[in-house]
Amino acid sequence: MTLLAANNLFKRFGSFTALDGVDLDLDRGERLVICGPSGSGKSTLIRCINRLEEPDSGTITIEGLPATDLQSLRRRVGMVFQQFNLFPNLTARENVAIGPRKLLGLSRAEADARAEALLDRVQLAGHADKLPSRLSGGQQQRVAIARALAMEPVLMLFDEPTSALDPEMIREVLDVMVELGEGGMSMIVVTHEMGFARRAADRICFMDQGRIVAMAPPQQFFEAPPHPRLVRFLENILGH
Ligand SMILES: Nc1ncnc2c1ncn2[C@@H]1O[C@H](COP(=O)(O)OP(=O)(O)O)[C@@H](O)[C@H]1O
Ligand SMILES: [Mg+2]
């Protein structure tokens, strides 16, 4: 069943066309990876989906309904960015609990219990009382994932979640994301981690110059890349 449907999205910044007629469907429980060169419109697409950016034209529906109410949309769509954007003066537990308390009306005890359970789930049991500055980048990003999950979203968006991390921390974040996908979460992940894409994606799409120019399941995507520009892109990032 279709969870997200984006149709014919256009987005221009001045004379520059960042999205040039993008169509994208996501089924419930599906895991889609988006890759493509810098400036190809990946972040713009993700930002249009949760309306951090307003498309110039085109339609987006989630669970069959257009996203007219921004607050309810942002509640249902979790987002994790390259920069973790945690509240620096709040502990890990408070960072995760604040959304459920302020936006969902949970009591402090309920929100704290939810936060503890989620920190457990992202392998951060025992770190709940720490401020972000006391956590590594990989740990902070896992708090950010827990924080997004605390709103019980129907869809999770990730925009290069491991790009700002030291190599040894990338794996621990990707492992949490793999598990999330295996648990049935619907996900759109912008990443150049092709190992993750191969392991976790149901489909991979390749964007170039504001368009989706290729979309295929992992095996076909890597073994028979359906577009010449994708062949070159893979050669570059996989170092062939
Ligand atoms: N707010 C903005 N104002 C002007 N140009 C922008 C803005 N956001 C993105 N762009 C431009 O749109 C293009 C696509 O950006 P983006 O979606 O961030 O690409 P990607 O995430 O694939 O690297 C880039 O060339 C960028 O400079
Ligand atoms: Mg980007």
mmCIF file of C-alpha atoms and ligand atoms in Angstrom:
data_model
loop_
_atom_site.group_PDB
_atom_site.id
_atom_site.type_symbol
_atom_site.label_atom_id
_atom_site.label_comp_id
_atom_site.label_asym_id
_atom_site.label_seq_id
_atom_site.Cartn_x
_atom_site.Cartn_y
_atom_site.Cartn_z
ATOM 1 C CA MET A 1 0.000 0.000 0.000
ATOM 2 C CA THR A 2 1.275 3.456 -0.949
ATOM 3 C CA LEU A 3 2.482 5.541 1.981
ATOM 4 C CA LEU A 4 3.982 8.472 0.090
ATOM 5 C CA ALA A 5 3.217 9.713 -3.400
ATOM 6 C CA ALA A 6 5.093 12.660 -4.889
ATOM 7 C CA ASN A 7 4.005 13.720 -8.356
ATOM 8 C CA ASN A 8 5.752 15.995 -10.823
ATOM 9 C CA LEU A 9 7.611 18.093 -8.256
ATOM 10 C CA PHE A 10 9.360 21.229 -9.455
ATOM 11 C CA LYS A 11 11.506 23.501 -7.315
ATOM 12 C CA ARG A 12 13.541 26.443 -8.567
ATOM 13 C CA PHE A 13 15.954 28.686 -6.709
ATOM 14 C CA GLY A 14 16.104 31.792 -8.908
ATOM 15 C CA SER A 15 16.964 30.536 -12.374
ATOM 16 C CA PHE A 16 18.345 27.235 -11.028
ATOM 17 C CA THR A 17 16.079 24.201 -11.253
ATOM 18 C CA ALA A 18 16.735 22.007 -8.219
ATOM 19 C CA LEU A 19 13.820 19.609 -8.831
ATOM 20 C CA ASP A 20 12.857 19.079 -12.433
ATOM 21 C CA GLY A 21 9.699 16.985 -12.434
ATOM 22 C CA VAL A 22 10.228 14.340 -9.763
ATOM 23 C CA ASP A 23 7.823 11.432 -9.287
ATOM 24 C CA LEU A 24 8.344 9.199 -6.295
ATOM 25 C CA ASP A 25 6.215 6.549 -4.602
ATOM 26 C CA LEU A 26 6.976 4.718 -1.398
ATOM 27 C CA ASP A 27 5.070 1.715 -0.081
ATOM 28 C CA ARG A 28 4.435 1.244 3.605
ATOM 29 C CA GLY A 29 7.427 -0.534 5.118
ATOM 30 C CA GLU A 30 9.606 0.166 2.091
ATOM 31 C CA ARG A 31 13.220 1.310 2.386
ATOM 32 C CA LEU A 32 14.404 3.589 -0.393
ATOM 33 C CA VAL A 33 17.963 4.845 -0.771
ATOM 34 C CA ILE A 34 18.651 7.995 -2.800
ATOM 35 C CA CYS A 35 22.113 8.717 -4.137
ATOM 36 C CA GLY A 36 23.535 11.068 -6.720
ATOM 37 C CA PRO A 37 26.146 13.772 -7.197
ATOM 38 C CA SER A 38 26.323 16.855 -4.998
ATOM 39 C CA GLY A 39 23.781 19.446 -6.086
ATOM 40 C CA SER A 40 21.499 16.918 -7.806
ATOM 41 C CA GLY A 41 18.502 17.845 -5.622
ATOM 42 C CA LYS A 42 18.524 15.051 -3.021
ATOM 43 C CA SER A 43 18.211 17.334 0.010
ATOM 44 C CA THR A 44 15.683 19.530 -1.763
ATOM 45 C CA LEU A 45 13.514 16.467 -2.441
ATOM 46 C CA ILE A 46 13.733 15.288 1.171
ATOM 47 C CA ARG A 47 13.013 18.814 2.429
ATOM 48 C CA CYS A 48 9.978 19.123 0.153
ATOM 49 C CA ILE A 49 8.590 15.866 1.519
ATOM 50 C CA ASN A 50 8.345 17.255 5.031
ATOM 51 C CA ARG A 51 7.771 20.810 3.830
ATOM 52 C CA LEU A 52 10.929 22.420 5.097
ATOM 53 C CA GLU A 53 10.861 23.570 1.475
ATOM 54 C CA GLU A 54 7.702 24.322 -0.503
ATOM 55 C CA PRO A 55 7.722 22.858 -4.032
ATOM 56 C CA ASP A 56 6.809 25.344 -6.793
ATOM 57 C CA SER A 57 4.430 22.814 -8.265
ATOM 58 C CA GLY A 58 3.487 19.175 -7.986
ATOM 59 C CA THR A 59 1.712 17.242 -5.259
ATOM 60 C CA ILE A 60 2.761 15.201 -2.259
ATOM 61 C CA THR A 61 0.434 12.945 -0.334
ATOM 62 C CA ILE A 62 1.178 10.896 2.762
ATOM 63 C CA GLU A 63 -1.243 8.119 3.652
ATOM 64 C CA GLY A 64 -3.391 9.406 0.793
ATOM 65 C CA LEU A 65 -3.772 12.919 2.158
ATOM 66 C CA PRO A 66 -2.053 16.128 1.081
ATOM 67 C CA ALA A 67 0.136 17.613 3.794
ATOM 68 C CA THR A 68 -1.908 20.704 4.596
ATOM 69 C CA ASP A 69 -1.335 20.688 8.350
ATOM 70 C CA LEU A 70 2.394 21.218 8.855
ATOM 71 C CA GLN A 71 2.369 20.320 12.528
ATOM 72 C CA SER A 72 0.705 16.977 11.995
ATOM 73 C CA LEU A 73 2.960 16.294 9.003
ATOM 74 C CA ARG A 74 6.125 16.899 11.026
ATOM 75 C CA ARG A 75 4.757 14.650 13.752
ATOM 76 C CA ARG A 76 4.222 11.815 11.304
ATOM 77 C CA VAL A 77 7.485 12.270 9.420
ATOM 78 C CA GLY A 78 10.740 11.947 11.370
ATOM 79 C CA MET A 79 13.872 13.521 10.001
ATOM 80 C CA VAL A 80 17.555 12.955 10.712
ATOM 81 C CA PHE A 81 20.112 15.354 9.241
ATOM 82 C CA GLN A 82 23.836 15.278 8.673
ATOM 83 C CA GLN A 83 24.225 17.657 11.623
ATOM 84 C CA PHE A 84 22.635 16.158 14.700
ATOM 85 C CA ASN A 85 20.976 19.386 15.940
ATOM 86 C CA LEU A 86 20.526 18.186 19.505
ATOM 87 C CA PHE A 87 19.708 20.688 22.236
ATOM 88 C CA PRO A 88 23.172 21.186 23.778
ATOM 89 C CA ASN A 89 21.852 22.012 27.246
ATOM 90 C CA LEU A 90 19.585 18.942 27.505
ATOM 91 C CA THR A 91 20.640 15.403 28.368
ATOM 92 C CA ALA A 92 20.158 12.581 25.891
ATOM 93 C CA ARG A 93 17.002 11.528 27.733
ATOM 94 C CA GLU A 94 15.619 15.079 27.717
ATOM 95 C CA ASN A 95 16.440 15.518 24.030
ATOM 96 C CA VAL A 96 14.332 12.452 23.250
ATOM 97 C CA ALA A 97 11.557 13.163 25.773
ATOM 98 C CA ILE A 98 10.945 16.815 24.961
ATOM 99 C CA GLY A 99 8.954 16.196 21.757
ATOM 100 C CA PRO A 100 6.530 13.701 23.298
ATOM 101 C CA ARG A 101 6.060 15.982 26.305
ATOM 102 C CA LYS A 102 5.577 19.265 24.487
ATOM 103 C CA LEU A 103 3.916 18.090 21.288
ATOM 104 C CA LEU A 104 2.129 14.875 22.248
ATOM 105 C CA GLY A 105 1.180 15.855 25.792
ATOM 106 C CA LEU A 106 2.826 12.903 27.550
ATOM 107 C CA SER A 107 3.564 13.276 31.241
ATOM 108 C CA ARG A 108 7.214 13.611 32.258
ATOM 109 C CA ALA A 109 7.220 10.016 33.532
ATOM 110 C CA GLU A 110 5.675 8.670 30.328
ATOM 111 C CA ALA A 111 8.000 10.684 28.108
ATOM 112 C CA ASP A 112 11.068 9.672 30.121
ATOM 113 C CA ALA A 113 10.046 6.014 29.927
ATOM 114 C CA ARG A 114 9.629 6.295 26.166
ATOM 115 C CA ALA A 115 13.021 8.008 25.900
ATOM 116 C CA GLU A 116 14.751 5.319 27.955
ATOM 117 C CA ALA A 117 13.255 2.560 25.805
ATOM 118 C CA LEU A 118 14.356 4.302 22.607
ATOM 119 C CA LEU A 119 17.863 5.019 23.877
ATOM 120 C CA ASP A 120 18.039 1.313 24.666
ATOM 121 C CA ARG A 121 16.966 0.499 21.150
ATOM 122 C CA VAL A 122 19.757 2.632 19.624
ATOM 123 C CA GLN A 123 22.333 0.980 21.919
ATOM 124 C CA LEU A 124 22.669 3.949 24.274
ATOM 125 C CA ALA A 125 21.417 2.436 27.505
ATOM 126 C CA GLY A 126 23.487 4.008 30.272
ATOM 127 C CA HIS A 127 24.052 7.277 28.398
ATOM 128 C CA ALA A 128 20.675 8.883 29.135
ATOM 129 C CA ASP A 129 22.016 11.403 31.633
ATOM 130 C CA LYS A 130 24.801 12.719 29.422
ATOM 131 C CA LEU A 131 24.818 16.035 27.607
ATOM 132 C CA PRO A 132 25.484 15.864 23.848
ATOM 133 C CA SER A 133 28.976 17.308 24.388
ATOM 134 C CA ARG A 134 29.834 14.176 26.407
ATOM 135 C CA LEU A 135 28.819 11.872 23.546
ATOM 136 C CA SER A 136 30.705 10.920 20.388
ATOM 137 C CA GLY A 137 29.350 11.952 16.988
ATOM 138 C CA GLY A 138 27.984 8.467 16.395
ATOM 139 C CA GLN A 139 26.271 8.473 19.766
ATOM 140 C CA GLN A 140 24.803 11.930 19.153
ATOM 141 C CA GLN A 141 23.419 10.808 15.810
ATOM 142 C CA ARG A 142 21.801 7.798 17.493
ATOM 143 C CA VAL A 143 20.201 10.156 20.041
ATOM 144 C CA ALA A 144 18.901 12.161 17.071
ATOM 145 C CA ILE A 145 17.396 8.971 15.616
ATOM 146 C CA ALA A 146 15.796 8.122 18.976
ATOM 147 C CA ARG A 147 14.438 11.657 19.185
ATOM 148 C CA ALA A 148 12.790 11.334 15.773
ATOM 149 C CA LEU A 149 11.364 7.907 16.683
ATOM 150 C CA ALA A 150 9.896 9.292 19.913
ATOM 151 C CA MET A 151 7.166 10.983 17.873
ATOM 152 C CA GLU A 152 6.155 7.558 16.496
ATOM 153 C CA PRO A 153 6.469 8.622 12.861
ATOM 154 C CA VAL A 154 5.016 6.662 9.953
ATOM 155 C CA LEU A 155 7.980 7.657 7.784
ATOM 156 C CA MET A 156 11.622 8.400 8.561
ATOM 157 C CA LEU A 157 13.753 10.628 6.340
ATOM 158 C CA PHE A 158 17.540 10.558 6.588
ATOM 159 C CA ASP A 159 19.708 13.108 4.773
ATOM 160 C CA GLU A 160 23.329 11.905 4.710
ATOM 161 C CA PRO A 161 23.174 10.861 8.370
ATOM 162 C CA THR A 162 26.732 9.555 8.461
ATOM 163 C CA SER A 163 28.516 12.186 6.341
ATOM 164 C CA ALA A 164 29.718 14.189 9.338
ATOM 165 C CA LEU A 165 30.973 11.124 11.243
ATOM 166 C CA ASP A 166 34.416 9.671 11.669
ATOM 167 C CA PRO A 167 34.692 6.354 9.795
ATOM 168 C CA GLU A 168 34.696 4.197 12.935
ATOM 169 C CA MET A 169 31.310 5.624 13.963
ATOM 170 C CA ILE A 170 29.533 5.212 10.663
ATOM 171 C CA ARG A 171 28.878 1.529 11.176
ATOM 172 C CA GLU A 172 27.135 1.913 14.539
ATOM 173 C CA VAL A 173 24.689 4.421 13.056
ATOM 174 C CA LEU A 174 24.065 2.353 9.916
ATOM 175 C CA ASP A 175 23.461 -0.749 12.066
ATOM 176 C CA VAL A 176 20.711 1.080 13.946
ATOM 177 C CA MET A 177 19.168 2.142 10.630
ATOM 178 C CA VAL A 178 19.315 -1.394 9.232
ATOM 179 C CA GLU A 179 17.521 -2.666 12.322
ATOM 180 C CA LEU A 180 14.912 0.057 12.054
ATOM 181 C CA GLY A 181 14.195 -0.973 8.476
ATOM 182 C CA GLU A 182 14.044 -4.637 9.410
ATOM 183 C CA GLY A 183 11.503 -3.682 12.070
ATOM 184 C CA GLY A 184 9.210 -2.427 9.309
ATOM 185 C CA MET A 185 9.830 1.331 9.390
ATOM 186 C CA SER A 186 9.209 3.133 6.103
ATOM 187 C CA MET A 187 12.406 4.999 5.268
ATOM 188 C CA ILE A 188 13.947 7.281 2.662
ATOM 189 C CA VAL A 189 17.694 7.533 3.111
ATOM 190 C CA VAL A 190 19.995 9.866 1.198
ATOM 191 C CA THR A 191 23.414 8.298 1.471
ATOM 192 C CA HIS A 192 26.505 7.334 -0.455
ATOM 193 C CA GLU A 193 27.068 4.329 1.802
ATOM 194 C CA MET A 194 26.569 1.753 -0.915
ATOM 195 C CA GLY A 195 27.187 -1.131 1.479
ATOM 196 C CA PHE A 196 24.180 0.042 3.463
ATOM 197 C CA ALA A 197 22.155 0.437 0.271
ATOM 198 C CA ARG A 198 22.969 -3.103 -0.798
ATOM 199 C CA ARG A 199 22.186 -4.499 2.642
ATOM 200 C CA ALA A 200 19.089 -2.539 3.567
ATOM 201 C CA ALA A 201 17.359 -0.969 0.563
ATOM 202 C CA ASP A 202 14.372 -2.377 -1.268
ATOM 203 C CA ARG A 203 15.041 0.082 -4.092
ATOM 204 C CA ILE A 204 17.817 2.542 -4.852
ATOM 205 C CA CYS A 205 17.343 5.647 -6.925
ATOM 206 C CA PHE A 206 19.925 7.841 -8.598
ATOM 207 C CA MET A 207 19.320 11.572 -8.993
ATOM 208 C CA ASP A 208 21.096 13.853 -11.408
ATOM 209 C CA GLN A 209 20.335 17.489 -12.234
ATOM 210 C CA GLY A 210 17.039 17.538 -10.370
ATOM 211 C CA ARG A 211 15.671 14.325 -11.849
ATOM 212 C CA ILE A 212 15.414 10.709 -10.838
ATOM 213 C CA VAL A 213 17.248 9.102 -13.724
ATOM 214 C CA ALA A 214 17.423 5.522 -12.436
ATOM 215 C CA MET A 215 15.534 3.418 -9.920
ATOM 216 C CA ALA A 216 16.071 -0.277 -9.317
ATOM 217 C CA PRO A 217 16.365 -2.960 -6.641
ATOM 218 C CA PRO A 218 19.941 -3.241 -5.279
ATOM 219 C CA GLN A 219 21.068 -6.224 -7.309
ATOM 220 C CA GLN A 220 20.067 -4.693 -10.625
ATOM 221 C CA PHE A 221 21.242 -1.233 -9.542
ATOM 222 C CA PHE A 222 24.791 -2.445 -8.967
ATOM 223 C CA GLU A 223 25.088 -5.289 -11.454
ATOM 224 C CA ALA A 224 23.233 -3.785 -14.388
ATOM 225 C CA PRO A 225 23.088 -0.034 -13.695
ATOM 226 C CA PRO A 226 20.151 1.221 -15.757
ATOM 227 C CA HIS A 227 21.756 4.520 -16.862
ATOM 228 C CA PRO A 228 25.175 5.553 -18.243
ATOM 229 C CA ARG A 229 25.523 8.444 -15.775
ATOM 230 C CA LEU A 230 24.891 6.009 -12.939
ATOM 231 C CA VAL A 231 27.644 3.743 -14.261
ATOM 232 C CA ARG A 232 30.091 6.649 -14.062
ATOM 233 C CA PHE A 233 28.843 7.680 -10.612
ATOM 234 C CA LEU A 234 29.315 4.156 -9.249
ATOM 235 C CA GLU A 235 32.767 3.921 -10.791
ATOM 236 C CA ASN A 236 33.713 7.113 -8.968
ATOM 237 C CA ILE A 237 32.354 6.284 -5.531
ATOM 238 C CA LEU A 238 33.184 2.588 -5.545
ATOM 239 C CA GLY A 239 36.628 3.332 -6.934
ATOM 240 C CA HIS A 240 36.483 0.928 -9.890
HETATM 241 N N1 LIG B 1 17.782 27.613 -0.338
HETATM 242 C C1 LIG B 1 18.477 27.571 -1.498
HETATM 243 N N2 LIG B 1 18.741 28.699 -2.193
HETATM 244 C C2 LIG B 1 19.400 28.660 -3.355
HETATM 245 N N3 LIG B 1 19.873 27.529 -3.928
HETATM 246 C C3 LIG B 1 19.651 26.385 -3.282
HETATM 247 C C4 LIG B 1 18.939 26.341 -2.039
HETATM 248 N N4 LIG B 1 18.867 25.034 -1.645
HETATM 249 C C5 LIG B 1 19.514 24.326 -2.597
HETATM 250 N N5 LIG B 1 19.966 25.123 -3.570
HETATM 251 C C6 LIG B 1 20.674 24.677 -4.769
HETATM 252 O O1 LIG B 1 19.968 23.618 -5.351
HETATM 253 C C7 LIG B 1 20.846 22.604 -5.800
HETATM 254 C C8 LIG B 1 20.446 21.273 -5.243
HETATM 255 O O2 LIG B 1 20.721 21.300 -3.854
HETATM 256 P P1 LIG B 1 20.509 20.056 -2.924
HETATM 257 O O3 LIG B 1 19.099 19.589 -3.014
HETATM 258 O O4 LIG B 1 21.005 20.476 -1.598
HETATM 259 O O5 LIG B 1 21.475 18.982 -3.591
HETATM 260 P P2 LIG B 1 22.092 17.672 -2.975
HETATM 261 O O6 LIG B 1 21.470 17.416 -1.652
HETATM 262 O O7 LIG B 1 21.818 16.602 -3.987
HETATM 263 O O8 LIG B 1 23.581 17.928 -2.863
HETATM 264 C C9 LIG B 1 22.268 23.016 -5.371
HETATM 265 O O9 LIG B 1 22.967 23.445 -6.498
HETATM 266 C C10 LIG B 1 22.052 24.143 -4.401
HETATM 267 O O10 LIG B 1 23.048 25.125 -4.547
HETATM 268 MG MG MG B 2 22.251 17.266 0.264
#
